[in-house]
mmCIF file of C-alpha atoms in Angstrom:
data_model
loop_
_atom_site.group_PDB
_atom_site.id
_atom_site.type_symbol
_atom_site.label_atom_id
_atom_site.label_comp_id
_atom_site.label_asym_id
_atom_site.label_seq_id
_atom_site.Cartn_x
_atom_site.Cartn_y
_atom_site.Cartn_z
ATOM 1 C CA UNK A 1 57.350 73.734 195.940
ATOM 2 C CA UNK A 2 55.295 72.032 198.655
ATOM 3 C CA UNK A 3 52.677 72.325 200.374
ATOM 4 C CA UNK A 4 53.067 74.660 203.811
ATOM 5 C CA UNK A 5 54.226 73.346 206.905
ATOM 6 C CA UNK A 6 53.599 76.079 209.186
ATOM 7 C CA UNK A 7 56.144 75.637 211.790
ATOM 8 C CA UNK A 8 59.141 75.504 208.981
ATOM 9 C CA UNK A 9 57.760 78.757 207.301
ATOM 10 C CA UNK A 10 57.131 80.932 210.821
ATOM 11 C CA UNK A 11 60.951 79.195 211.296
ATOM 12 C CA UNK A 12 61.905 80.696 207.966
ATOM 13 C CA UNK A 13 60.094 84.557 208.372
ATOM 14 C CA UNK A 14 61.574 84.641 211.478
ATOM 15 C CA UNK A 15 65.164 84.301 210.298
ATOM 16 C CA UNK A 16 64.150 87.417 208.194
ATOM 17 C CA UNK A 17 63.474 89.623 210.869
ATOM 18 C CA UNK A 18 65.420 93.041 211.405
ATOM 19 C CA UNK A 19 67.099 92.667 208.161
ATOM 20 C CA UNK A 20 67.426 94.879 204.725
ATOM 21 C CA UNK A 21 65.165 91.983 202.836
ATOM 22 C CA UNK A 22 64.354 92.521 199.261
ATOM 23 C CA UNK A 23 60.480 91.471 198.468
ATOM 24 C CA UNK A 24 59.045 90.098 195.276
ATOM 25 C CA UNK A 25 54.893 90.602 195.867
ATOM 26 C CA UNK A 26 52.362 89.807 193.617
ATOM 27 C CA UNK A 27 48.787 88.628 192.709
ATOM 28 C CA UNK A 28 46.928 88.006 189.615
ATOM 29 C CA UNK A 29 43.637 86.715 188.257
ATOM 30 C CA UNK A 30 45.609 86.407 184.314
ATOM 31 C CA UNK A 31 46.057 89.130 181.935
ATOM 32 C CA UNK A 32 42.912 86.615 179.734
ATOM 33 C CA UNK A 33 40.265 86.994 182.869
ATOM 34 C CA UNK A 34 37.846 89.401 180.891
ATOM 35 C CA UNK A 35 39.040 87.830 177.478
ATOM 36 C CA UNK A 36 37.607 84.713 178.587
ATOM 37 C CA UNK A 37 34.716 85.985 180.854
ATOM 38 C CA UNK A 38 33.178 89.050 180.216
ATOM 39 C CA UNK A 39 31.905 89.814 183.651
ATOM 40 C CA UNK A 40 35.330 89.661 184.725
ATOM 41 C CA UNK A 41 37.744 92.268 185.699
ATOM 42 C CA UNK A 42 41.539 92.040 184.870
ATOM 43 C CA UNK A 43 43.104 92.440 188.519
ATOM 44 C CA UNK A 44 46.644 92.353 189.072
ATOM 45 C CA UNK A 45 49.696 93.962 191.390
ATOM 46 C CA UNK A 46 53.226 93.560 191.314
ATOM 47 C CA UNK A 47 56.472 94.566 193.500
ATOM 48 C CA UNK A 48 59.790 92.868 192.837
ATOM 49 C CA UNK A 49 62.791 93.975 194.898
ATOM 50 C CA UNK A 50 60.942 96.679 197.019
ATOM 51 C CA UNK A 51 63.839 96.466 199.935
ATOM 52 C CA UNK A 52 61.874 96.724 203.346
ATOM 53 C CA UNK A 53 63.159 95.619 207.106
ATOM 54 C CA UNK A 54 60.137 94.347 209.560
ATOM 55 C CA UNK A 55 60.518 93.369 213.279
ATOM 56 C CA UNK A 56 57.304 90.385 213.653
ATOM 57 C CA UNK A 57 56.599 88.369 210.825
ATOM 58 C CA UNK A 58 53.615 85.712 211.066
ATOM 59 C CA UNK A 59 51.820 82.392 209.149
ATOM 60 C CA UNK A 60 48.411 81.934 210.309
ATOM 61 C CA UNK A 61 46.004 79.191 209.175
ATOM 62 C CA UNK A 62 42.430 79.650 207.370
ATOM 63 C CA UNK A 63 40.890 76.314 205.895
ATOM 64 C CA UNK A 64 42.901 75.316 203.273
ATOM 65 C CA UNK A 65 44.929 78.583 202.915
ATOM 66 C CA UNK A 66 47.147 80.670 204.902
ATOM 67 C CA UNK A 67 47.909 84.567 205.415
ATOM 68 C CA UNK A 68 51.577 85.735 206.191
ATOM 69 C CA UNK A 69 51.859 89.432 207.408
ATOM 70 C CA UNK A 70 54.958 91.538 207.646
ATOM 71 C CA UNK A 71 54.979 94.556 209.937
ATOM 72 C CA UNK A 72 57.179 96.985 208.643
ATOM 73 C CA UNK A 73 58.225 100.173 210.868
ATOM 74 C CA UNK A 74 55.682 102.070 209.118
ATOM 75 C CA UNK A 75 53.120 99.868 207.557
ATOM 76 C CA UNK A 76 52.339 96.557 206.404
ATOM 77 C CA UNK A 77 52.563 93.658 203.836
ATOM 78 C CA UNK A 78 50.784 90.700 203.358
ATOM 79 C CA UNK A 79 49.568 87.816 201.517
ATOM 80 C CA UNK A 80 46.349 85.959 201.400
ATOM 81 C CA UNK A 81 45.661 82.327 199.582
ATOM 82 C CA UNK A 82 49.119 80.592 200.167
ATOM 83 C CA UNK A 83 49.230 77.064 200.372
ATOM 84 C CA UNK A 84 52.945 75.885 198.720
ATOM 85 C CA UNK A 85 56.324 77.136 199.960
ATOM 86 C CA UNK A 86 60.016 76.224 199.634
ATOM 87 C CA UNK A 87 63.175 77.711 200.499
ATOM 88 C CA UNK A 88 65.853 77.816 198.205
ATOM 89 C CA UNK A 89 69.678 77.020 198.087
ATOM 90 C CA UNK A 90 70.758 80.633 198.411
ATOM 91 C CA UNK A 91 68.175 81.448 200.880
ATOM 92 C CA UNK A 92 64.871 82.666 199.652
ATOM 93 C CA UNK A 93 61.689 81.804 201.225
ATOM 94 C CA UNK A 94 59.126 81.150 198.892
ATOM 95 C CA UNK A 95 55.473 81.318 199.168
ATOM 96 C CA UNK A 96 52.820 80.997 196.376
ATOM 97 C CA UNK A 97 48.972 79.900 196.507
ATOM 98 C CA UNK A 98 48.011 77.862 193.425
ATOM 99 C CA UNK A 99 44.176 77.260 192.554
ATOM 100 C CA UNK A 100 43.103 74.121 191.617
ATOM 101 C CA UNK A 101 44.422 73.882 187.999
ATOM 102 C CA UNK A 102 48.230 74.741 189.522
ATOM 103 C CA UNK A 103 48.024 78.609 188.462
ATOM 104 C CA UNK A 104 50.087 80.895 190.313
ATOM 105 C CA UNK A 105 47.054 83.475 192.388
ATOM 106 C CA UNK A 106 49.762 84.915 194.334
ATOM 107 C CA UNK A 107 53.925 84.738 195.735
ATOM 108 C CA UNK A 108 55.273 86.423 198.046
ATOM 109 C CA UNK A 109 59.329 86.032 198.085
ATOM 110 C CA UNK A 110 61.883 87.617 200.765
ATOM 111 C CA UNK A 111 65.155 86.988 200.075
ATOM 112 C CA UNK A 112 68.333 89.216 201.633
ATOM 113 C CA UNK A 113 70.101 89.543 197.671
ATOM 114 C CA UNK A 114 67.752 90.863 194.832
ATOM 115 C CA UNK A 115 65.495 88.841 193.141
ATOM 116 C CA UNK A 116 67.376 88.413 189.229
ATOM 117 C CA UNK A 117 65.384 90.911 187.159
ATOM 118 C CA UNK B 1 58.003 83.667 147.331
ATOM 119 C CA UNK B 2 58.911 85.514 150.324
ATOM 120 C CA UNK B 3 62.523 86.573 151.122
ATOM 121 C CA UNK B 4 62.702 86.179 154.873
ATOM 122 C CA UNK B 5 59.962 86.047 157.195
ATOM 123 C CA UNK B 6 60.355 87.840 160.792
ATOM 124 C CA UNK B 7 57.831 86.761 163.731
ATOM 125 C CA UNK B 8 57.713 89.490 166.543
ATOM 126 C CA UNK B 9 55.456 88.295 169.739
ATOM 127 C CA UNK B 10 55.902 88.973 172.866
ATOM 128 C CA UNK B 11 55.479 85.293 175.100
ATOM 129 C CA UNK B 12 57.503 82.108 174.856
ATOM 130 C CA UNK B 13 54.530 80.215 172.879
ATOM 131 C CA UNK B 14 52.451 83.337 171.097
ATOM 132 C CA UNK B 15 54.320 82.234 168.698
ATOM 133 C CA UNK B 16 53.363 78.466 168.742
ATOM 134 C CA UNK B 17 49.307 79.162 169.227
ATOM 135 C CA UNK B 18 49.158 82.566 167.194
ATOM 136 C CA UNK B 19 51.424 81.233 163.676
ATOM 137 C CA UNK B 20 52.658 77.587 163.679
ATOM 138 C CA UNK B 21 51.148 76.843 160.934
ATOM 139 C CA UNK B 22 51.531 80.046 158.901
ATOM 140 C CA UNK B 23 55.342 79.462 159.662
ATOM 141 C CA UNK B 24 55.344 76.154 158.976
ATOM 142 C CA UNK B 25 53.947 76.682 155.415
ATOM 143 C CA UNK B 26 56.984 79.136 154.844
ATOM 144 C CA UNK B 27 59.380 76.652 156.330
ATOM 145 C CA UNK B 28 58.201 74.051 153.952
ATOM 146 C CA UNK B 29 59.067 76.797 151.109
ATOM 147 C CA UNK B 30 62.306 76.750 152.551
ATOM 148 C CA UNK B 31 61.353 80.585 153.500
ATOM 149 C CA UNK B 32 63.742 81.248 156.430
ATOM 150 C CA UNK B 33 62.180 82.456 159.448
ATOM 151 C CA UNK B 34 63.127 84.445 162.418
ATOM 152 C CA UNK B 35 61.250 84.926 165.804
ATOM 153 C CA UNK B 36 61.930 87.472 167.593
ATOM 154 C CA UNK B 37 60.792 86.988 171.002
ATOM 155 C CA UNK B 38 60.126 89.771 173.869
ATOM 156 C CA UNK B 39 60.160 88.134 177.132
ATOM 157 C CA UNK B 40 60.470 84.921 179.174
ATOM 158 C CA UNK B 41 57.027 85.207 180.196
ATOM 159 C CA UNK B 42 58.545 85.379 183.857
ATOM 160 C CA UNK B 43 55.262 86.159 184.835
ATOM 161 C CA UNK B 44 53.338 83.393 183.874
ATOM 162 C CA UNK B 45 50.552 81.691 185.479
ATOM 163 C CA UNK B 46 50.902 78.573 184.643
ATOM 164 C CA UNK B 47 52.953 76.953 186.683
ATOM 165 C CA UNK B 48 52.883 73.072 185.091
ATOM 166 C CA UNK B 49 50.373 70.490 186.728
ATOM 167 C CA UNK B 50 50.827 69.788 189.575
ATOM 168 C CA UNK B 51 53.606 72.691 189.348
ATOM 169 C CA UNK B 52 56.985 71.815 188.477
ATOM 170 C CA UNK B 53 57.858 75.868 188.273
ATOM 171 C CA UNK B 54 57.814 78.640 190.901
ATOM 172 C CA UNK B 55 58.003 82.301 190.212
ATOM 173 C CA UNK B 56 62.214 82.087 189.952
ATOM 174 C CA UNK B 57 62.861 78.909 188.383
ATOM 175 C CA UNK B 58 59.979 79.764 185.587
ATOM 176 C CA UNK B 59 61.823 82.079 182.939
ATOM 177 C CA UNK B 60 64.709 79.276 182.815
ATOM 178 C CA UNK B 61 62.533 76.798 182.333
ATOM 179 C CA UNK B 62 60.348 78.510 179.774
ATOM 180 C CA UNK B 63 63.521 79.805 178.139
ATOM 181 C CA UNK B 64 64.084 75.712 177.079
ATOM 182 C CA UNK B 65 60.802 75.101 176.220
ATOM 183 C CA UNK B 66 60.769 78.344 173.789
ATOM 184 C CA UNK B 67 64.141 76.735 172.515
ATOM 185 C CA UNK B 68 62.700 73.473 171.924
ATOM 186 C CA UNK B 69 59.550 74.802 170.421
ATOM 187 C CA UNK B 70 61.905 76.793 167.738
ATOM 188 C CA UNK B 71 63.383 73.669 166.563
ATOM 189 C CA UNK B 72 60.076 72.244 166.093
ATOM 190 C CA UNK B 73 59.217 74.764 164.108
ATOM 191 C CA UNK B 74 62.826 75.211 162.386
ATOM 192 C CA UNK B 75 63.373 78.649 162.981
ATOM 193 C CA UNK B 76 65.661 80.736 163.703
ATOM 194 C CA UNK B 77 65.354 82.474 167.664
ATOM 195 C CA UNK B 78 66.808 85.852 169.131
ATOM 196 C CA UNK B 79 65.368 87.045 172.516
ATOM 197 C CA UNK B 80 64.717 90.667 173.321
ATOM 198 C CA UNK B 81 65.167 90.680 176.969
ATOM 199 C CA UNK B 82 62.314 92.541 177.702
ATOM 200 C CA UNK B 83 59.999 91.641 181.083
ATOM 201 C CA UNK B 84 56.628 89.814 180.929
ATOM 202 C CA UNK B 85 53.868 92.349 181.356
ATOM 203 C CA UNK B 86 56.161 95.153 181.650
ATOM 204 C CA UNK B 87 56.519 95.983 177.772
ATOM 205 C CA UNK B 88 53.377 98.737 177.785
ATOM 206 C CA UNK B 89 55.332 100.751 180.314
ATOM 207 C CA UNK B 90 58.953 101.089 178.331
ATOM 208 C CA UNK B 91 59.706 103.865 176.218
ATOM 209 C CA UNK B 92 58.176 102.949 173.268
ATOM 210 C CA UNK B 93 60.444 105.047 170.700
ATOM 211 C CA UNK B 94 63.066 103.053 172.599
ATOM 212 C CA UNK B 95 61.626 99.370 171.464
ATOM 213 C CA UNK B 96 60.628 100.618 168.036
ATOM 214 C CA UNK B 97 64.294 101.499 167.515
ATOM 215 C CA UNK B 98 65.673 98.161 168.947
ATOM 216 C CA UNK B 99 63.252 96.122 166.412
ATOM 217 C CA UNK B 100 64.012 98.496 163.553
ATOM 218 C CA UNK B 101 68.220 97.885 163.800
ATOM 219 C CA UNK B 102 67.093 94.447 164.460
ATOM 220 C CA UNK B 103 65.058 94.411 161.099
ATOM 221 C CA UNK B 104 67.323 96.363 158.652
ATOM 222 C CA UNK B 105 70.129 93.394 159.788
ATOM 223 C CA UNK B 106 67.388 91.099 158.866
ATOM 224 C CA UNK B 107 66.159 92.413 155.858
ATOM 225 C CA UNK B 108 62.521 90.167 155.584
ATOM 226 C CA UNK B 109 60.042 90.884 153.108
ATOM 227 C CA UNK B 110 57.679 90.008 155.770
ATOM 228 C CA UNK B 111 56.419 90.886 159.312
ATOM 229 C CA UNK B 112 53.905 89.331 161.528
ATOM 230 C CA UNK B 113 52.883 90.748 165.054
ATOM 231 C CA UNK B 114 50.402 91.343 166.996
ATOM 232 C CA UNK B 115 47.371 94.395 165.802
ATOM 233 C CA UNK B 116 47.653 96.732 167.925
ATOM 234 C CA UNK B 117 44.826 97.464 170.639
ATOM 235 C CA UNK B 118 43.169 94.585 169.336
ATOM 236 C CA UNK B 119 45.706 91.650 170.923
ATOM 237 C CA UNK B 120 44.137 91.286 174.099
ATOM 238 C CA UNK B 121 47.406 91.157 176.330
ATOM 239 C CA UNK B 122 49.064 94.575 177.081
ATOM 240 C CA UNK B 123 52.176 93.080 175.833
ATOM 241 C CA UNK B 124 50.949 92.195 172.605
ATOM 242 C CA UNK B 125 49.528 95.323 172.098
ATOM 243 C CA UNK B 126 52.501 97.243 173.141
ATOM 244 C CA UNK B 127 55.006 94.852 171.518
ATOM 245 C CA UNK B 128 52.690 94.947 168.517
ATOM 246 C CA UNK B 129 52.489 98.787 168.050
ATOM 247 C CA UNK B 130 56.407 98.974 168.112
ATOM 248 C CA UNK B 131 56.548 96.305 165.639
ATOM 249 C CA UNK B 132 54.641 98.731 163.450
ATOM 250 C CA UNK B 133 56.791 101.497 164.482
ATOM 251 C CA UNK B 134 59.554 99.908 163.696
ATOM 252 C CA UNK B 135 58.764 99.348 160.212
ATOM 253 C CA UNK B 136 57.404 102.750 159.502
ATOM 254 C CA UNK B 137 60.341 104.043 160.466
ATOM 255 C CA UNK B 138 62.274 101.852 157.629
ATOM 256 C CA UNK B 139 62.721 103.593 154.485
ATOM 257 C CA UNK B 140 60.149 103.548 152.333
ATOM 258 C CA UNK B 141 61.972 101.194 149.775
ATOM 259 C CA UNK B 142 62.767 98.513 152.025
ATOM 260 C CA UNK B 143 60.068 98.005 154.373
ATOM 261 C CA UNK B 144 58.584 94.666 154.925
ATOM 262 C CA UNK B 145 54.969 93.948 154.585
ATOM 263 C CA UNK B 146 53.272 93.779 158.012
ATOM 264 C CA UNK B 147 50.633 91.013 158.946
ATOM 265 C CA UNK B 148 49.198 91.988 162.457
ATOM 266 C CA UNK B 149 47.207 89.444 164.366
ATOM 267 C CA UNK B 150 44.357 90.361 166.519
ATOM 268 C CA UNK B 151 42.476 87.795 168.910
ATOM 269 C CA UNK B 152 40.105 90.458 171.001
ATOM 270 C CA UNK B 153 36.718 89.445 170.935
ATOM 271 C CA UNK B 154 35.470 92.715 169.169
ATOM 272 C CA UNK B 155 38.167 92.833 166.101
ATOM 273 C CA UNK B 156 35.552 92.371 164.076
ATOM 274 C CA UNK B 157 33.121 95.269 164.598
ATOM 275 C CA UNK B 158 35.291 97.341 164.739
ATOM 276 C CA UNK B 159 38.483 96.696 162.026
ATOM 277 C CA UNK B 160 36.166 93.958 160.192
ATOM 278 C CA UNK B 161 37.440 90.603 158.769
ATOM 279 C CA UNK B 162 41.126 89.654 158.330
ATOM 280 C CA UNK B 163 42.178 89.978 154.595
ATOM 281 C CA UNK B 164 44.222 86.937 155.044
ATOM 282 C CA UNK B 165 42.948 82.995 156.194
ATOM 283 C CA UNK B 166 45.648 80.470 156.107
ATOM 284 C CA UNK B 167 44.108 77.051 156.748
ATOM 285 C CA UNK B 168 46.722 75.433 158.113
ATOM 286 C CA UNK B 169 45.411 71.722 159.028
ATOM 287 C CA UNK B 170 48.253 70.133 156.698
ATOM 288 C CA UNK B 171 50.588 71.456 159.480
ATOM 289 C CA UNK B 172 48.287 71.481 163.027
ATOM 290 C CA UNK B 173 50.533 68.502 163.871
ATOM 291 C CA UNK B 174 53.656 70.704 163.747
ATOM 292 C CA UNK B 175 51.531 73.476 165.243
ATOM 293 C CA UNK B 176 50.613 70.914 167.875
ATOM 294 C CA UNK B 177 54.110 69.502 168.541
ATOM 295 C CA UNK B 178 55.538 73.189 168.895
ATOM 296 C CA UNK B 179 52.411 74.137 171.516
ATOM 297 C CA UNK B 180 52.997 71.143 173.529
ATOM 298 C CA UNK B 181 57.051 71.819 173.805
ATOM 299 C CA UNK B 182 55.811 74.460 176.303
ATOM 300 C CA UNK B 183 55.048 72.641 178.728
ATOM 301 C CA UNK B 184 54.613 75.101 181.562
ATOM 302 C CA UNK B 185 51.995 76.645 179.762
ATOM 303 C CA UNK B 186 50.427 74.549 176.998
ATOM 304 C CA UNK B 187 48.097 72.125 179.096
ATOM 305 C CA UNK B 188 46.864 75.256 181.474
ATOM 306 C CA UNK B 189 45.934 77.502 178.370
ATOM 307 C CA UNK B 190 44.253 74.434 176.213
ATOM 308 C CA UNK B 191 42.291 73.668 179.036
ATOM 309 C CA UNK B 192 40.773 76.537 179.524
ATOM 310 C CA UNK B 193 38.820 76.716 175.670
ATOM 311 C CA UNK B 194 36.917 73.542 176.343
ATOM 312 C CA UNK B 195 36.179 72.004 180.172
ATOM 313 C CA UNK B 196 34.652 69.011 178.846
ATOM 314 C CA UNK B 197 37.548 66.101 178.473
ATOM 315 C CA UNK B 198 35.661 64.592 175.801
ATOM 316 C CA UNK B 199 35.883 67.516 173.314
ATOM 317 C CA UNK B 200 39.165 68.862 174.207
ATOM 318 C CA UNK B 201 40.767 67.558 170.935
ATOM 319 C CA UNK B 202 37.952 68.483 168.440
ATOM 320 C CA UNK B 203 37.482 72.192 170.095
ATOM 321 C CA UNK B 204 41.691 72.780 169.883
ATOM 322 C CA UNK B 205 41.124 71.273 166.416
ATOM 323 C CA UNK B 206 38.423 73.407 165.143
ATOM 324 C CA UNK B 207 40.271 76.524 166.899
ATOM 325 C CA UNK B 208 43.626 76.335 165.886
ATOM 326 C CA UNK B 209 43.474 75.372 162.212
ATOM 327 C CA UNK B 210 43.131 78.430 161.115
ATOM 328 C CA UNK B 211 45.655 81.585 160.967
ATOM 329 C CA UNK B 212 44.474 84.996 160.270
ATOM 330 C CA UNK B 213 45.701 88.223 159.672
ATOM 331 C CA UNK B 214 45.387 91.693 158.697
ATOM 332 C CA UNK B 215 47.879 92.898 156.215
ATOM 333 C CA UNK B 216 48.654 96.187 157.848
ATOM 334 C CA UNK B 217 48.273 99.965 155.640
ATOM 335 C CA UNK B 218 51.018 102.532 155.778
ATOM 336 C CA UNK B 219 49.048 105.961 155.690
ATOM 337 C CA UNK B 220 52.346 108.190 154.647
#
């Protein structure tokens, strides 16, 4: 992955737009964060090929990290704390924020064929 | 001597930080050995640093690094095809059954796993607990002894000390070699025991010379 170029990934959502995508969503703080700190809290969620269809899709900017937010026909998705993104031979977009040690904190993937489970 | 020795963890390298050395030692007895592995860990964290994976290209990659760390250790792999972090919420009956026709092919006199509730992860837990299963279900005649491993911070009070230590610093060079063939993972997790550089080596030392387990009671 690299890191985000904005214009390339608001490019990239909006080639998604108004079509069946299948979603892979997820964010984690590392099934170890209380093992290793005891004032921590295990924290985790986790969607992979949810199928949604949203018409405005956006990247916006914050420091070092960006948001992307999906709005669905009823609701909403998004990500916060992505900074690396790529898109792959067979067309997924992918976006991930890694902290400073290169662990994944979050992805969110759209992609018009599942994921592979 | 034992007959045939069969490692169930869940994670591509639970088997390389939890019994390396303990399966090392039975190598070198020219015990055969067979790991039978959950998941890719397709979920993992560790991404390489800088990353080399992303969330797609990461159960391929740590498929070959599980495979490499298996001939390190010279032992024989079969994968379950279960999903990282997902093993808690299966049908447990349903795993229990998989492992048992997996162990009455196999026929070891030993098992090692994870103990139950006392693993940490919620795959080791749940992997662990139908490990157990599993064997209860054998007949009585031809069940393996169990070893379960726990690594929770309160084992202790509450199941006390392991009844088995297995110093294993003849082999923490093997047990080294086999962490370090995952290399997705293995510099993430061995940074995270000791921040300061300077002690890294002594601290994995000190930590990971030593194998323990519980040798698990059947109460029917």
């Amino acid at each position: 992955m690299k890191p985000i170029d904005m214009n390339h990934v608001q490019e990239n959502l909006d080639y998604f737009i108004d079509k069946q995508v299948y979603v892979h969503l997820e964010t984690t703080n590392g099934a170890y964060a209380s093992h290793l700190n005891k004032k921590a809290y295990n924290v985790g969620a986790y969607i992979r090929n949810a199928q949604v269809s949203f018409n405005q899709a956006k990247i916006v900017k914050d420091g070092n990290i960006h948001r992307v937010g999906l709005k669905l026909e009823m609701g909403w998705i998004y990500a916060e704390g992505l900074t690396d993104w790529e898109m792959t031979e067979d067309n997924k977009l992918l976006l991930a924020g890694h902290d400073r040690e290169g662990r994944l904190m979050v992805a969110l993937e759209l992609s018009e064929t599942p994921f592979n489970y | 001597m034992e007959k045939h020795v069969v490692v169930i963890y869940p994670h591509p390298d639970d088997e390389s930080f939890g019994a390396a050395g303990t399966i090392t030692q039975f190598r070198k007895q020219g015990v055969p050995v067979t790991y039978l592995c959950g998941t890719l860990g397709e979920m993992g964290r560790n991404m390489g640093m800088p990353p080399f994976a992303n969330r797609e290209t990461l159960p391929e990659i740590r498929r070959e690094e599980l495979v490499n760390a298996c001939n390190v250790l010279d032992v024989d792999l079969k994968m379950l095809g279960y999903r990282d972090k997902t093993i808690e919420y299966e049908d447990r009956a349903e795993v229990a059954s998989h492992l048992k026709g997996m162990l009455e092919e196999i026929e070891p006199s030993l098992v090692i796993t994870h103990y139950p509730d006392y693993a940490v992860h919620p795959d080791h837990n749940a992997l662990g607990s139908a490990a157990v299963e599993a064997v209860r279900l054998m007949d009585v005649r031809k069940r393996p002894v169990v070893w379960a491993q726990a690594i929770s911070n309160n084992y202790e009070a509450d199941i006390g000390k392991p009844e088995i230590t297995n110093d294993i610093s003849d082999y923490f060079d093997t047990k080294m070699g086999a962490i370090r063939a995952h290399s997705s993972q293995a510099s993430g997790i061995l940074r995270q025991f000791e921040p300061e550089e300077q002690n890294i080596d002594e601290d994995i030392k000190r930590r990971f010379s030593t194998e323990e387990f519980f040798i698990w009671e059947f109460r029917d």
